[in-house]
Amino acid sequence: MKRKDLPLLILIFLVIGFVFSTSYSKSIDSSYSLVEINKNVISNKENFTKIMSVLTHERCLNCHPNDNIPKQGDDGHPHYFGMMRGKDDHGFEATKCSTCHQAENNKYSGVPGAPHWGLAPASMGWQGLTHKEIARSLIDKSKNGNRSHEDLVRHLTEDKLVLWAWEPGVDAEGNTRKVPPVSKEEFGTAVKQWFEDGAIIPEE
Amino acid sequence: MKISFHINNQPQTITIEDQNTPLLWVVRDLLDLKGTKFGCGKAACGACTLHVEGQAVRSCSFPVHLVEGKKVTTIEGLGTPEDPHPVQQAWIEEIVPQCGYCQPGFMMATAALLEEIPNPTDDDIDNNIINVCRCATYYRMRKAIHRAASIKNDSTTNSVNS
Ligand code: FES
Ligand code: FES
């Protein structure tokens, strides 16, 4: 090799080095983001599943009927005495939810209670819906009482009637009512995370 | 703890250990007002119905601390023998009671209904009067509810005209 060819050779090596280094770093980048996306997809799905396991539990679903009839018990049977939604989701004109249900559980009668005890609006009738359908209805402002994501997070994690699901008291026989399958804290974390991640409804 | 409220327009203060004691027990056992009845103790029969702030409630399922500062009316305070409430008048005229045990609860529920719906239809009655009568006086009760509505409406019209 002639001495005068040296700069040219160095230049060629530099160019090759540059091309290799950029393509290598690109492949690291894309594989890194794939892992990230996968992780996000998995955690989104987990959060969604946790949320749905609560929303479809009897403690919640019994007051989200799709036929204007409140439900009771772990078997979700129709509320005794022919009680129905009424005009304002709180029963009939004189015999209302609050005729029997007060703002707290009653351990003497076994009647459950929490503030503003009543049915969720008819537009939020979830009984018989799939998880996806429930989620779509949950985040649909035309159905959810015009609630933003922030409003929904607050509602799901702070509303006393929602939180009653984890403190449902005893029934008329003195037996403690069943609570949802995930804890209140776990549910709260899942709700916050799911909405933070954009409230994406996962594919089955 | 002490709990103060009005019952049948009289001020009342009670001292009670358990603030969750059912109002029914306080009314019957502490205040000796025996008109309100115990039927099921689980908000199912309506025998214990009385009014809190004019609203019908099942007092067997109503913790006494919730009446603090409120107005309670029992069947004893609904009317008097000299001046019966339209519901009591109608009940007498239609000779509704059989054994009578459930009747105070039905009358209190009806009085609350007429405040919300002055002329209840049969459907309104079916929806709102869901107490239980073992003697099955439902037929006479329905007639009495309609009669009570007309007595009440007549008396309202008369008092407006006079
Ligand atoms: S005794 Fe209260 S409803 Fe039966
Ligand atoms: S009159 Fe006897 S239970 Fe009603």
Short mmCIF file of C-alpha atoms and ligand atoms in Angstrom, two decimals:
data_model
loop_
_atom_site.label_atom_id
_atom_site.label_comp_id
_atom_site.label_asym_id
_atom_site.label_seq_id
_atom_site.Cartn_x
_atom_site.Cartn_y
_atom_site.Cartn_z
CA MET A 1 0.00 0.00 0.00
CA LYS A 2 1.19 3.43 -0.84
CA ARG A 3 1.54 6.01 1.90
CA LYS A 4 -0.63 8.50 0.06
CA ASP A 5 -3.58 6.02 0.20
CA LEU A 6 -3.66 6.09 4.01
CA PRO A 7 -6.05 9.05 4.50
CA LEU A 8 -8.46 7.50 2.03
CA LEU A 9 -8.38 4.20 3.92
CA ILE A 10 -8.98 5.93 7.24
CA LEU A 11 -11.94 7.74 5.72
CA ILE A 12 -13.40 4.46 4.42
CA PHE A 13 -13.03 2.83 7.86
CA LEU A 14 -14.66 5.82 9.52
CA VAL A 15 -17.65 5.68 7.17
CA ILE A 16 -18.05 1.91 7.68
CA GLY A 17 -17.78 2.38 11.45
CA PHE A 18 -20.39 5.09 11.42
CA VAL A 19 -22.84 3.04 9.34
CA PHE A 20 -22.41 0.00 11.65
CA SER A 21 -22.75 1.99 14.82
CA THR A 22 -25.98 3.71 13.74
CA SER A 23 -27.62 0.51 12.53
CA TYR A 24 -26.57 -1.28 15.73
CA SER A 25 -27.96 1.42 18.00
CA LYS A 26 -31.18 1.43 15.93
CA SER A 27 -31.66 -2.28 16.51
CA ILE A 28 -31.11 -1.82 20.27
CA ASP A 29 -33.63 1.04 20.30
CA SER A 30 -36.37 -0.84 18.50
CA SER A 31 -35.99 -4.00 20.56
CA TYR A 32 -36.04 -1.85 23.73
CA SER A 33 -39.30 -0.13 22.73
CA LEU A 34 -40.85 -3.49 21.80
CA VAL A 35 -40.19 -4.76 25.31
CA GLU A 36 -41.67 -1.55 26.66
CA ILE A 37 -44.79 -1.83 24.52
CA ASN A 38 -45.23 -5.46 25.53
CA LYS A 39 -44.87 -4.52 29.18
CA ASN A 40 -47.43 -1.75 28.76
CA VAL A 41 -49.86 -4.02 26.95
CA ILE A 42 -49.57 -6.61 29.71
CA SER A 43 -49.97 -4.13 32.56
CA ASN A 44 -52.89 -2.41 30.77
CA LYS A 45 -54.59 -5.77 30.40
CA GLU A 46 -53.93 -6.63 34.05
CA ASN A 47 -55.33 -3.31 35.24
CA PHE A 48 -58.35 -3.72 33.00
CA THR A 49 -59.00 -7.25 34.27
CA LYS A 50 -58.75 -6.10 37.90
CA ILE A 51 -61.14 -3.23 37.29
CA MET A 52 -63.63 -5.49 35.53
CA SER A 53 -63.47 -8.10 38.27
CA VAL A 54 -64.80 -5.41 40.61
CA LEU A 55 -67.31 -3.76 38.28
CA THR A 56 -68.90 -7.12 37.48
CA HIS A 57 -69.03 -8.24 41.12
CA GLU A 58 -72.50 -8.43 42.65
CA ARG A 59 -71.70 -5.68 45.15
CA CYS A 60 -71.42 -3.33 42.17
CA LEU A 61 -73.55 -4.93 39.48
CA ASN A 62 -76.66 -5.34 41.65
CA CYS A 63 -77.20 -1.58 41.42
CA HIS A 64 -76.31 -1.33 37.70
CA PRO A 65 -79.31 -3.26 36.34
CA ASN A 66 -80.39 -3.14 32.73
CA ASP A 67 -84.07 -3.70 33.51
CA ASN A 68 -84.70 -0.96 36.11
CA ILE A 69 -85.03 -3.60 38.83
CA PRO A 70 -82.42 -3.45 41.61
CA LYS A 71 -80.85 -6.79 42.44
CA GLN A 72 -79.88 -8.35 45.76
CA GLY A 73 -77.54 -10.96 47.16
CA ASP A 74 -74.70 -12.94 45.66
CA ASP A 75 -77.13 -14.53 43.21
CA GLY A 76 -78.31 -11.11 42.02
CA HIS A 77 -81.99 -11.92 42.47
CA PRO A 78 -84.55 -9.17 41.84
CA HIS A 79 -85.04 -6.89 44.86
CA TYR A 80 -87.89 -8.09 47.02
CA PHE A 81 -91.15 -6.15 47.37
CA GLY A 82 -91.27 -5.09 43.71
CA MET A 83 -88.86 -2.22 44.22
CA MET A 84 -87.89 -0.46 41.00
CA ARG A 85 -85.78 2.40 39.71
CA GLY A 86 -88.47 5.10 39.90
CA LYS A 87 -88.09 8.50 38.26
CA ASP A 88 -84.87 9.58 39.94
CA ASP A 89 -83.06 6.22 40.39
CA HIS A 90 -84.03 6.23 44.08
CA GLY A 91 -87.27 4.28 44.11
CA PHE A 92 -90.91 5.31 44.13
CA GLU A 93 -92.40 8.60 45.28
CA ALA A 94 -93.03 7.70 48.94
CA THR A 95 -91.38 4.32 49.21
CA LYS A 96 -87.83 5.02 48.22
CA CYS A 97 -84.49 3.37 48.71
CA SER A 98 -84.10 5.54 51.81
CA THR A 99 -87.26 4.11 53.38
CA CYS A 100 -85.09 1.14 54.33
CA HIS A 101 -81.50 2.00 53.35
CA GLN A 102 -79.75 4.72 55.32
CA ALA A 103 -76.31 6.27 54.92
CA GLU A 104 -74.65 3.38 56.74
CA ASN A 105 -74.99 -0.38 57.14
CA ASN A 106 -77.41 -1.51 59.81
CA LYS A 107 -76.13 -4.43 61.82
CA TYR A 108 -79.45 -4.92 63.62
CA SER A 109 -81.64 -5.36 60.56
CA GLY A 110 -78.90 -6.48 58.17
CA VAL A 111 -79.95 -3.79 55.71
CA PRO A 112 -76.99 -2.36 53.79
CA GLY A 113 -76.51 1.37 53.53
CA ALA A 114 -74.17 4.07 52.25
CA PRO A 115 -74.52 7.72 51.30
CA HIS A 116 -76.89 8.38 48.35
CA TRP A 117 -77.90 4.72 48.20
CA GLY A 118 -79.69 4.12 44.92
CA LEU A 119 -79.30 2.80 41.40
CA ALA A 120 -76.74 3.95 38.89
CA PRO A 121 -78.46 5.80 36.02
CA ALA A 122 -80.19 3.59 33.44
CA SER A 123 -77.52 4.57 30.88
CA MET A 124 -75.07 2.73 33.12
CA GLY A 125 -76.96 -0.55 33.08
CA TRP A 126 -74.14 -3.08 32.94
CA GLN A 127 -75.85 -6.35 33.69
CA GLY A 128 -75.36 -8.81 30.86
CA LEU A 129 -72.69 -6.71 29.12
CA THR A 130 -69.22 -7.96 28.22
CA HIS A 131 -66.19 -6.37 29.86
CA LYS A 132 -65.49 -4.37 26.72
CA GLU A 133 -69.06 -3.12 26.54
CA ILE A 134 -68.96 -2.08 30.20
CA ALA A 135 -65.68 -0.24 29.64
CA ARG A 136 -67.02 1.54 26.58
CA SER A 137 -70.09 2.63 28.52
CA LEU A 138 -67.93 3.66 31.49
CA ILE A 139 -65.86 6.10 29.48
CA ASP A 140 -68.66 7.30 27.21
CA LYS A 141 -69.60 10.78 28.43
CA SER A 142 -73.07 10.48 26.94
CA LYS A 143 -73.67 7.53 29.28
CA ASN A 144 -71.54 8.19 32.33
CA GLY A 145 -73.10 11.43 33.48
CA ASN A 146 -70.66 13.57 31.46
CA ARG A 147 -67.71 12.44 33.57
CA SER A 148 -64.16 13.06 32.39
CA HIS A 149 -61.41 10.53 33.08
CA GLU A 150 -60.43 12.51 36.17
CA ASP A 151 -64.05 12.52 37.38
CA LEU A 152 -64.23 8.76 36.83
CA VAL A 153 -61.03 8.11 38.77
CA ARG A 154 -62.41 10.19 41.64
CA HIS A 155 -65.79 8.46 41.46
CA LEU A 156 -64.30 4.97 41.39
CA THR A 157 -61.75 5.54 44.12
CA GLU A 158 -63.44 8.02 46.47
CA ASP A 159 -67.23 7.79 46.23
CA LYS A 160 -68.54 6.32 49.48
CA LEU A 161 -71.21 4.30 47.71
CA VAL A 162 -68.60 2.70 45.42
CA LEU A 163 -66.27 2.03 48.35
CA TRP A 164 -69.15 0.42 50.24
CA ALA A 165 -68.42 -2.67 48.12
CA TRP A 166 -65.47 -3.40 50.44
CA GLU A 167 -67.45 -2.74 53.62
CA PRO A 168 -70.80 -4.27 52.80
CA GLY A 169 -71.75 -5.19 56.36
CA VAL A 170 -73.80 -8.19 57.42
CA ASP A 171 -77.02 -9.57 56.00
CA ALA A 172 -80.23 -10.26 57.92
CA GLU A 173 -78.76 -13.55 59.20
CA GLY A 174 -75.67 -11.79 60.46
CA ASN A 175 -73.42 -13.22 57.73
CA THR A 176 -70.79 -10.91 56.30
CA ARG A 177 -71.44 -10.07 52.67
CA LYS A 178 -68.86 -11.08 50.07
CA VAL A 179 -66.48 -8.40 48.87
CA PRO A 180 -64.97 -8.00 45.36
CA PRO A 181 -62.05 -10.29 44.46
CA VAL A 182 -59.38 -7.57 44.57
CA SER A 183 -58.74 -5.23 47.48
CA LYS A 184 -59.86 -1.62 47.54
CA GLU A 185 -56.23 -0.49 47.35
CA GLU A 186 -55.38 -2.75 44.43
CA PHE A 187 -58.50 -1.61 42.61
CA GLY A 188 -57.62 2.06 43.25
CA THR A 189 -54.11 1.59 41.88
CA ALA A 190 -55.39 -0.27 38.82
CA VAL A 191 -58.01 2.42 38.12
CA LYS A 192 -55.49 5.25 38.37
CA GLN A 193 -52.95 3.43 36.20
CA TRP A 194 -55.47 2.39 33.57
CA PHE A 195 -56.77 5.92 33.12
CA GLU A 196 -53.24 7.35 33.21
CA ASP A 197 -52.34 4.96 30.37
CA GLY A 198 -55.18 6.36 28.30
CA ALA A 199 -58.09 4.07 29.33
CA ILE A 200 -57.31 1.68 26.49
CA ILE A 201 -59.71 -1.22 26.19
CA PRO A 202 -57.56 -4.27 25.46
CA GLU A 203 -58.30 -6.71 22.66
CA GLU A 204 -59.45 -10.11 23.93
CA MET B 1 -74.63 9.45 74.42
CA LYS B 2 -77.42 12.03 74.36
CA ILE B 3 -79.69 12.40 71.35
CA SER B 4 -82.20 15.24 71.01
CA PHE B 5 -85.10 15.35 68.59
CA HIS B 6 -88.80 16.15 68.37
CA ILE B 7 -91.33 13.37 68.54
CA ASN B 8 -94.97 14.10 67.82
CA ASN B 9 -94.15 17.80 68.18
CA GLN B 10 -92.63 17.38 71.64
CA PRO B 11 -88.93 17.95 72.29
CA GLN B 12 -87.21 14.84 73.56
CA THR B 13 -83.70 14.00 74.72
CA ILE B 14 -82.65 10.45 75.39
CA THR B 15 -79.48 8.96 76.79
CA ILE B 16 -78.41 5.76 75.11
CA GLU B 17 -75.31 3.60 75.18
CA ASP B 18 -75.44 2.30 71.60
CA GLN B 19 -76.15 5.08 69.12
CA ASN B 20 -77.06 2.46 66.52
CA THR B 21 -80.00 1.17 68.55
CA PRO B 22 -82.98 0.95 66.19
CA LEU B 23 -85.33 3.92 66.50
CA LEU B 24 -88.17 1.42 66.87
CA TRP B 25 -86.77 0.13 70.17
CA VAL B 26 -86.37 3.66 71.47
CA VAL B 27 -89.91 4.62 70.49
CA ARG B 28 -91.52 1.54 71.97
CA ASP B 29 -89.35 0.66 74.96
CA LEU B 30 -87.88 3.97 76.05
CA LEU B 31 -90.63 6.41 75.11
CA ASP B 32 -93.43 3.90 75.66
CA LEU B 33 -95.20 4.69 72.40
CA LYS B 34 -96.55 1.26 71.53
CA GLY B 35 -98.48 2.17 68.36
CA THR B 36 -95.48 1.46 66.15
CA LYS B 37 -95.11 -2.30 65.82
CA PHE B 38 -92.27 -4.78 65.53
CA GLY B 39 -92.92 -7.30 62.77
CA CYS B 40 -89.78 -8.65 61.14
CA GLY B 41 -86.92 -6.47 62.36
CA LYS B 42 -85.33 -6.50 58.93
CA ALA B 43 -87.12 -3.79 56.96
CA ALA B 44 -89.32 -6.30 55.20
CA CYS B 45 -92.87 -5.96 56.58
CA GLY B 46 -93.41 -2.27 57.24
CA ALA B 47 -95.10 -2.70 60.65
CA CYS B 48 -92.55 -0.29 62.14
CA THR B 49 -93.10 2.51 59.60
CA LEU B 50 -93.05 6.03 61.03
CA HIS B 51 -92.02 9.41 59.69
CA VAL B 52 -88.69 11.17 60.01
CA GLU B 53 -88.96 14.70 58.62
CA GLY B 54 -92.18 13.64 56.91
CA GLN B 55 -90.57 10.72 55.09
CA ALA B 56 -91.71 7.15 55.74
CA VAL B 57 -88.91 5.04 57.18
CA ARG B 58 -88.70 1.54 58.57
CA SER B 59 -87.72 2.29 62.16
CA CYS B 60 -86.42 -1.23 62.85
CA SER B 61 -83.64 -0.39 60.39
CA PHE B 62 -83.03 3.21 61.39
CA PRO B 63 -80.25 3.92 63.91
CA VAL B 64 -81.46 6.34 66.53
CA HIS B 65 -78.48 8.69 66.16
CA LEU B 66 -79.78 9.69 62.72
CA VAL B 67 -82.77 11.48 64.30
CA GLU B 68 -80.57 14.01 66.11
CA GLY B 69 -82.23 17.41 65.56
CA LYS B 70 -85.01 15.93 63.43
CA LYS B 71 -88.80 15.60 63.64
CA VAL B 72 -90.24 12.14 64.21
CA THR B 73 -93.94 11.35 63.90
CA THR B 74 -95.52 8.11 65.02
CA ILE B 75 -99.09 6.93 64.62
CA GLU B 76 -99.83 8.55 68.00
CA GLY B 77 -98.92 11.93 66.56
CA LEU B 78 -100.62 11.59 63.17
CA GLY B 79 -104.00 12.79 64.47
CA THR B 80 -106.17 12.69 67.57
CA PRO B 81 -109.48 10.94 68.28
CA GLU B 82 -111.13 14.38 68.07
CA ASP B 83 -109.24 15.42 64.97
CA PRO B 84 -108.11 12.31 63.11
CA HIS B 85 -105.77 12.50 60.12
CA PRO B 86 -107.64 11.86 56.82
CA VAL B 87 -105.97 8.46 56.68
CA GLN B 88 -107.20 7.55 60.16
CA GLN B 89 -110.68 8.85 59.28
CA ALA B 90 -110.78 6.78 56.09
CA TRP B 91 -109.53 3.70 57.95
CA ILE B 92 -112.40 4.05 60.42
CA GLU B 93 -114.97 4.59 57.67
CA GLU B 94 -113.79 1.60 55.65
CA ILE B 95 -113.42 -0.56 58.79
CA VAL B 96 -110.04 -1.72 57.51
CA PRO B 97 -108.33 -3.55 60.41
CA GLN B 98 -108.68 -7.25 61.06
CA CYS B 99 -106.27 -8.09 63.89
CA GLY B 100 -104.85 -4.57 63.54
CA TYR B 101 -101.19 -5.38 64.07
CA CYS B 102 -99.92 -4.11 60.72
CA GLN B 103 -102.28 -1.16 60.44
CA PRO B 104 -100.26 1.67 62.03
CA GLY B 105 -97.44 0.95 59.58
CA PHE B 106 -99.82 0.99 56.63
CA MET B 107 -101.41 4.25 57.80
CA MET B 108 -98.04 5.96 58.19
CA ALA B 109 -96.96 4.76 54.75
CA THR B 110 -100.24 6.00 53.27
CA ALA B 111 -99.97 9.40 54.98
CA ALA B 112 -96.50 9.81 53.45
CA LEU B 113 -97.79 8.72 50.03
CA LEU B 114 -100.59 11.32 50.03
CA GLU B 115 -98.05 14.07 50.65
CA GLU B 116 -96.24 13.04 47.47
CA ILE B 117 -99.22 11.97 45.36
CA PRO B 118 -102.51 13.57 46.48
CA ASN B 119 -104.58 11.36 44.16
CA PRO B 120 -102.79 8.03 43.91
CA THR B 121 -103.83 5.58 41.22
CA ASP B 122 -104.00 1.85 41.92
CA ASP B 123 -100.55 1.57 40.36
CA ASP B 124 -99.19 4.26 42.68
CA ILE B 125 -100.64 2.32 45.60
CA ASP B 126 -99.11 -0.94 44.37
CA ASN B 127 -95.71 0.71 44.01
CA ASN B 128 -95.62 2.62 47.26
CA ILE B 129 -97.67 0.66 49.76
CA ILE B 130 -95.64 -2.51 50.00
CA ASN B 131 -96.19 -3.35 53.67
CA VAL B 132 -97.34 -6.81 54.65
CA CYS B 133 -100.70 -7.67 56.23
CA ARG B 134 -101.05 -11.24 57.47
CA CYS B 135 -104.81 -10.83 57.62
CA ALA B 136 -104.84 -9.76 53.97
CA THR B 137 -106.85 -6.59 54.43
CA TYR B 138 -105.40 -5.26 51.19
CA TYR B 139 -108.73 -4.85 49.45
CA ARG B 140 -110.20 -2.67 52.20
CA MET B 141 -106.94 -0.81 52.49
CA ARG B 142 -106.99 0.16 48.83
CA LYS B 143 -110.50 1.53 49.23
CA ALA B 144 -109.43 3.40 52.37
CA ILE B 145 -106.41 4.93 50.61
CA HIS B 146 -108.63 6.33 47.85
CA ARG B 147 -111.09 7.57 50.46
CA ALA B 148 -108.30 9.16 52.50
CA ALA B 149 -107.14 11.00 49.38
CA SER B 150 -110.57 12.43 48.78
CA ILE B 151 -111.05 13.41 52.45
CA LYS B 152 -107.67 15.12 52.43
CA ASN B 153 -108.30 16.88 49.13
CA ASP B 154 -111.75 18.03 50.31
CA SER B 155 -110.33 19.42 53.52
CA THR B 156 -107.55 21.18 51.60
CA THR B 157 -110.11 22.71 49.18
CA ASN B 158 -112.34 23.76 52.11
CA SER B 159 -109.52 25.38 54.00
CA VAL B 160 -108.40 27.22 50.85
CA ASN B 161 -111.99 28.46 50.22
CA SER B 162 -112.71 29.50 53.80
S1 FES C 1 -90.43 -4.58 61.73
FE1 FES C 1 -89.52 -3.05 60.52
S2 FES C 1 -90.10 -3.62 58.57
FE2 FES C 1 -90.80 -5.29 59.73
S1 FES C 2 -104.77 -6.66 60.06
FE1 FES C 2 -103.81 -8.37 60.88
S2 FES C 2 -101.83 -8.29 60.03
FE2 FES C 2 -102.87 -6.75 59.02
#
